[in-house]
Amino acid sequence: MMIELIAVLTAVRDEVPQVMTIGHGRLLPSGPLENTHRSLQAGVRAWVERQTGHPIGHVEQLYTFADHDRILSSAQERMIAISYLALTRSHAGETGWRDWYDYFPWEDGKTEEGRASLAQIERRLCSWVAAMADAATRVRQWQRCVTLFAIGDMGVWNDELVLQRYELLYEAGLVTEAGCPPEHAVPGQAMDHDHRRILATAMARLRAKIRYRPVVFELMPASFTLLQLQRVMESLSGMHIHKQNFRRLIMQQQLVEETGEIDEQTGGRPARLYRFSGEVRQARQLAGTNIPLVQP
């Protein structure tokens, strides 16, 4: 059995969530666990730095993939993939960074492209379900489509169900990784092996975590305006945030504190600069941080 280490290295640049890739955007940084690696985490850090030149800060284990299709055909040996989510800041001049939504355009409900992608997916899923011979299966599968993609008046969008949505599209044969010809696949850049599935898992994890832990700290500069913080949260969730409720919640829970400085480059009235509060900077953990999201 071989162990492969895979890193989903995430940053936010110009208020756009990005993922570090190799292989012209088709692979995540990865490599086998070697005898010289003193730990799994040390191994994934080594591969990221070797392949991208980018050191990583916050890193946590994401998921272990051991599906049947992860078998090396040459030796019929199963490969176990252990994935990690790493948060960092991108730097000018670095190559390999790709927009999250190049791979999952339907996950960005704030843009016209995202909404158009969802509309196309709804039509394709409708045709997929209609072609099923068994009535009970049609009902069951259509309910999955409605639930995951918030179709019609009964559907409510859950931004954390990134992986489930991708897996439904895979099952329906609507993505390139499932064997669908690129010209017939739904919008979204494909990745080799199961790396887009791993990216979906990481996106779902991060979207869930920003609701109860201020991990966004790892993605922000040392000081920022509340509007900048809101836009980063919106970019990660793919949803609009209620401005007044967001600011009230942030201030009530004492997540940030003023720096005493002003940002005069806002294009309008100068805005106060904030930083995460001392307690957050020390513990980086605060239960009950529910960010008020609203559907676009």
Coordinates of C-alpha atoms in Angstrom, one line a residue:
M1 CA 0.0 0.0 0.0
M2 CA 1.3 3.4 -0.9
I3 CA 0.4 6.7 0.8
E4 CA 0.0 9.9 -1.2
L5 CA 0.0 13.3 0.5
I6 CA -2.2 16.0 -1.2
A7 CA -2.4 19.6 -0.2
V8 CA -5.2 22.0 -0.9
L9 CA -3.4 25.3 -0.4
T10 CA -5.9 28.2 -0.2
A11 CA -5.4 31.9 -0.3
V12 CA -7.5 35.0 -1.0
R13 CA -6.2 37.6 -3.3
D14 CA -8.0 40.7 -4.5
E15 CA -11.1 39.2 -2.7
V16 CA -11.0 36.1 -4.8
P17 CA -10.4 32.6 -3.2
Q18 CA -7.6 30.8 -4.9
V19 CA -6.1 27.3 -4.8
M20 CA -2.4 26.5 -5.6
T21 CA -2.1 24.0 -8.4
I22 CA 0.6 22.3 -10.5
G23 CA 0.4 20.7 -13.9
H24 CA -1.2 23.7 -15.7
G25 CA -4.0 23.8 -13.1
R26 CA -5.0 20.2 -13.4
L27 CA -3.3 18.9 -10.2
L28 CA -3.0 19.8 -6.5
P29 CA 0.5 19.7 -5.0
S30 CA 1.1 16.1 -4.0
G31 CA 3.6 13.3 -3.5
P32 CA 4.2 10.0 -1.8
L33 CA 5.1 9.7 1.9
E34 CA 8.9 9.0 2.0
N35 CA 11.0 7.4 4.7
T36 CA 12.8 10.7 5.2
H37 CA 9.5 12.5 6.3
R38 CA 9.4 12.5 10.1
S39 CA 5.5 12.8 10.0
L40 CA 2.6 13.0 7.5
Q41 CA 2.4 16.8 8.0
A42 CA 6.1 17.3 7.5
G43 CA 5.8 15.3 4.3
V44 CA 3.0 17.4 2.9
R45 CA 4.8 20.6 3.8
A46 CA 7.9 19.3 2.0
W47 CA 6.0 18.4 -1.2
V48 CA 4.3 21.8 -1.3
E49 CA 7.6 23.7 -0.9
R50 CA 9.4 21.4 -3.4
Q51 CA 6.7 21.7 -6.1
T52 CA 5.5 25.3 -5.6
G53 CA 8.2 27.1 -3.6
H54 CA 5.6 28.3 -1.3
P55 CA 5.9 27.6 2.5
I56 CA 2.6 26.9 4.3
G57 CA 1.4 28.1 7.6
H58 CA -1.9 26.7 9.1
V59 CA -2.4 23.2 8.0
E60 CA -4.9 20.5 9.1
Q61 CA -5.8 17.0 7.9
L62 CA -8.8 17.1 5.6
Y63 CA -9.8 13.6 4.6
T64 CA -8.4 10.2 3.7
F65 CA -9.4 8.8 0.3
A66 CA -9.1 5.1 -0.3
D67 CA -11.7 4.4 -3.0
H68 CA -11.4 1.3 -5.2
D69 CA -10.3 3.4 -8.2
R70 CA -7.2 4.4 -6.3
I71 CA -5.4 1.2 -7.3
L72 CA -2.1 1.3 -9.2
S73 CA -2.7 -0.7 -12.3
S74 CA 0.9 -1.8 -12.6
A75 CA 0.9 -3.7 -9.3
Q76 CA -2.7 -3.8 -8.3
E77 CA -1.7 -2.0 -5.2
R78 CA -4.1 0.3 -3.4
M79 CA -3.1 3.9 -2.9
I80 CA -4.3 5.8 0.1
A81 CA -4.5 9.5 -0.3
I82 CA -4.3 11.7 2.8
S83 CA -5.4 15.3 2.0
Y84 CA -4.6 18.5 3.9
L85 CA -6.1 21.9 4.0
A86 CA -3.6 24.7 4.3
L87 CA -4.3 28.4 4.6
T88 CA -1.8 31.0 3.5
R89 CA -1.4 34.3 1.7
S90 CA -0.4 34.5 -2.0
H91 CA 2.4 36.7 -3.2
A92 CA 2.9 38.7 -6.3
G93 CA 4.7 36.9 -9.1
E94 CA 3.8 33.4 -7.9
T95 CA 2.5 31.0 -10.5
G96 CA 0.1 28.1 -10.0
W97 CA -2.7 30.0 -8.3
R98 CA -6.2 29.4 -9.8
D99 CA -9.6 30.8 -8.9
W100 CA -11.8 28.4 -6.9
Y101 CA -14.6 29.1 -9.2
D102 CA -12.8 28.2 -12.4
Y103 CA -13.4 24.6 -11.2
F104 CA -16.8 25.1 -9.6
P105 CA -18.5 28.1 -11.3
W106 CA -21.9 27.1 -9.9
E107 CA -20.7 27.6 -6.4
D108 CA -20.4 31.4 -6.8
G109 CA -24.0 32.6 -6.6
K110 CA -22.8 36.3 -6.6
T111 CA -21.9 36.4 -10.3
E112 CA -23.8 36.2 -13.5
E113 CA -21.5 33.3 -14.6
G114 CA -22.4 31.4 -11.5
R115 CA -26.1 31.9 -11.9
A116 CA -25.9 30.9 -15.6
S117 CA -24.0 27.8 -14.7
L118 CA -26.7 26.8 -12.2
A119 CA -29.4 27.3 -14.7
Q120 CA -27.6 25.0 -17.2
I121 CA -27.1 22.4 -14.5
E122 CA -30.8 22.5 -13.6
R123 CA -31.8 21.8 -17.2
R124 CA -29.2 19.0 -17.6
L125 CA -30.3 17.3 -14.3
C126 CA -33.9 17.6 -15.4
S127 CA -33.1 15.7 -18.6
W128 CA -31.0 13.1 -16.6
V129 CA -33.8 12.3 -14.2
A130 CA -36.5 12.3 -16.9
A131 CA -34.6 9.6 -18.8
M132 CA -34.8 7.2 -15.8
A133 CA -37.2 4.3 -16.4
D134 CA -38.4 3.7 -12.8
A135 CA -40.8 6.3 -11.4
A136 CA -39.7 5.8 -7.8
T137 CA -36.1 6.4 -8.8
R138 CA -37.0 9.5 -10.7
V139 CA -38.7 10.9 -7.6
R140 CA -35.8 10.1 -5.3
Q141 CA -33.2 11.5 -7.6
W142 CA -35.1 14.6 -8.4
Q143 CA -35.5 15.3 -4.7
R144 CA -31.7 15.0 -4.4
C145 CA -31.3 17.5 -7.2
V146 CA -33.8 20.0 -5.6
T147 CA -32.1 19.7 -2.2
L148 CA -28.5 20.0 -3.4
F149 CA -29.0 22.7 -6.1
A150 CA -31.9 24.6 -4.5
I151 CA -34.1 24.1 -7.5
G152 CA -37.5 25.8 -7.5
D153 CA -39.3 27.3 -4.5
M154 CA -38.7 24.2 -2.3
G155 CA -34.9 24.4 -2.5
V156 CA -32.7 26.2 0.0
W157 CA -29.1 26.7 -1.0
N158 CA -26.6 25.3 1.5
D159 CA -23.1 26.6 0.6
E160 CA -21.4 23.7 2.6
L161 CA -22.7 21.0 0.2
V162 CA -19.9 21.5 -2.4
L163 CA -18.8 17.9 -2.4
Q164 CA -22.3 16.4 -2.6
R165 CA -23.2 18.7 -5.5
Y166 CA -20.0 17.6 -7.4
E167 CA -20.7 13.9 -6.7
L168 CA -24.2 14.2 -8.0
L169 CA -22.9 15.8 -11.2
Y170 CA -20.3 13.0 -11.4
E171 CA -23.1 10.4 -11.0
A172 CA -25.1 12.0 -13.7
G173 CA -22.2 11.9 -16.0
L174 CA -22.1 15.7 -16.5
V175 CA -18.4 16.3 -15.6
T176 CA -15.3 15.4 -17.6
E177 CA -13.9 13.3 -14.8
A178 CA -16.9 10.9 -15.2
G179 CA -16.1 10.4 -18.9
C180 CA -18.3 13.1 -20.3
P181 CA -16.7 14.7 -23.4
P182 CA -15.5 18.3 -22.5
E183 CA -17.9 19.9 -25.1
H184 CA -20.9 18.3 -23.4
A185 CA -19.8 18.7 -19.7
V186 CA -21.2 21.4 -17.4
P187 CA -19.0 24.5 -17.0
G188 CA -15.9 24.1 -14.9
Q189 CA -12.3 23.2 -15.4
A190 CA -11.5 19.5 -15.0
M191 CA -8.7 18.1 -12.9
D192 CA -6.7 14.9 -13.2
H193 CA -7.5 11.8 -11.0
D194 CA -9.8 12.8 -8.1
H195 CA -8.2 16.1 -7.4
R196 CA -11.4 18.2 -8.1
R197 CA -13.2 16.0 -5.7
I198 CA -10.6 16.7 -3.1
L199 CA -10.8 20.4 -3.8
A200 CA -14.6 20.3 -3.3
T201 CA -14.0 18.6 0.1
A202 CA -11.6 21.4 1.1
M203 CA -14.0 24.1 0.0
A204 CA -16.8 22.6 2.0
R205 CA -14.6 22.3 5.1
L206 CA -13.5 25.9 4.9
R207 CA -17.0 27.2 4.3
A208 CA -18.1 25.3 7.4
K209 CA -15.2 26.4 9.6
I210 CA -15.6 30.2 9.0
R211 CA -19.0 29.9 10.7
Y212 CA -17.7 28.8 14.1
R213 CA -13.9 29.5 14.0
P214 CA -12.2 32.7 12.8
V215 CA -9.9 30.8 10.5
V216 CA -10.3 33.7 8.0
F217 CA -7.6 35.3 10.2
E218 CA -5.1 33.2 8.3
L219 CA -6.2 34.7 4.9
M220 CA -6.4 38.4 5.9
P221 CA -3.6 41.0 6.0
A222 CA -2.6 42.4 9.4
S223 CA -5.1 45.2 9.2
F224 CA -8.2 45.6 7.1
T225 CA -11.5 47.4 6.8
L226 CA -14.8 45.8 7.8
L227 CA -15.9 45.9 4.2
Q228 CA -12.7 44.0 3.1
L229 CA -13.5 41.4 5.7
Q230 CA -17.1 41.1 4.6
R231 CA -16.0 40.7 0.9
V232 CA -13.5 38.0 1.8
M233 CA -16.3 36.1 3.7
E234 CA -18.6 36.5 0.7
S235 CA -16.0 35.3 -1.7
L236 CA -15.4 32.1 0.4
S237 CA -19.1 31.4 0.8
G238 CA -20.1 32.4 -2.7
M239 CA -23.1 34.2 -1.1
H240 CA -24.0 37.8 -0.3
I241 CA -23.8 38.8 3.4
H242 CA -26.2 41.2 5.1
K243 CA -24.0 44.2 5.7
Q244 CA -25.6 45.6 8.9
N245 CA -26.1 42.2 10.5
F246 CA -22.5 41.2 9.7
R247 CA -21.0 44.2 11.3
R248 CA -23.2 44.0 14.3
L249 CA -22.2 40.4 14.9
I250 CA -18.5 41.0 14.4
M251 CA -18.5 43.9 16.9
Q252 CA -20.8 42.1 19.5
Q253 CA -18.6 39.1 19.6
Q254 CA -15.5 41.2 19.8
L255 CA -13.7 39.4 17.0
V256 CA -11.9 42.6 15.9
E257 CA -10.5 45.7 17.4
E258 CA -9.6 49.1 15.9
T259 CA -6.0 49.8 15.0
G260 CA -6.4 53.6 15.4
E261 CA -5.5 54.0 11.7
I262 CA -7.6 55.0 8.7
D263 CA -7.6 53.6 5.1
E264 CA -7.8 56.6 2.8
Q265 CA -7.6 54.5 -0.4
T266 CA -11.2 53.2 -0.3
G267 CA -12.4 55.3 -3.2
G268 CA -14.9 57.0 -1.0
R269 CA -15.0 58.1 2.6
P270 CA -12.0 57.0 4.6
A271 CA -12.6 53.8 6.5
R272 CA -11.4 52.6 9.9
L273 CA -8.8 49.9 9.9
Y274 CA -9.3 46.8 12.2
R275 CA -7.3 43.8 13.2
F276 CA -8.4 40.6 14.9
S277 CA -8.7 41.0 18.6
G278 CA -5.9 39.9 21.0
E279 CA -8.0 36.9 22.2
V280 CA -8.6 35.7 18.6
R281 CA -4.9 36.2 17.7
Q282 CA -3.9 34.1 20.6
A283 CA -6.5 31.3 20.6
R284 CA -7.7 31.6 17.0
Q285 CA -10.8 29.8 18.2
L286 CA -14.1 31.2 19.2
A287 CA -17.3 29.1 19.4
G288 CA -20.6 30.5 18.1
T289 CA -19.4 32.7 15.3
N290 CA -22.3 32.5 13.0
I291 CA -21.9 34.7 9.9
P292 CA -25.3 36.0 8.7
L293 CA -25.5 35.0 5.0
V294 CA -28.3 35.8 2.6
Q295 CA -29.0 34.2 -0.7
P296 CA -28.2 36.3 -3.8

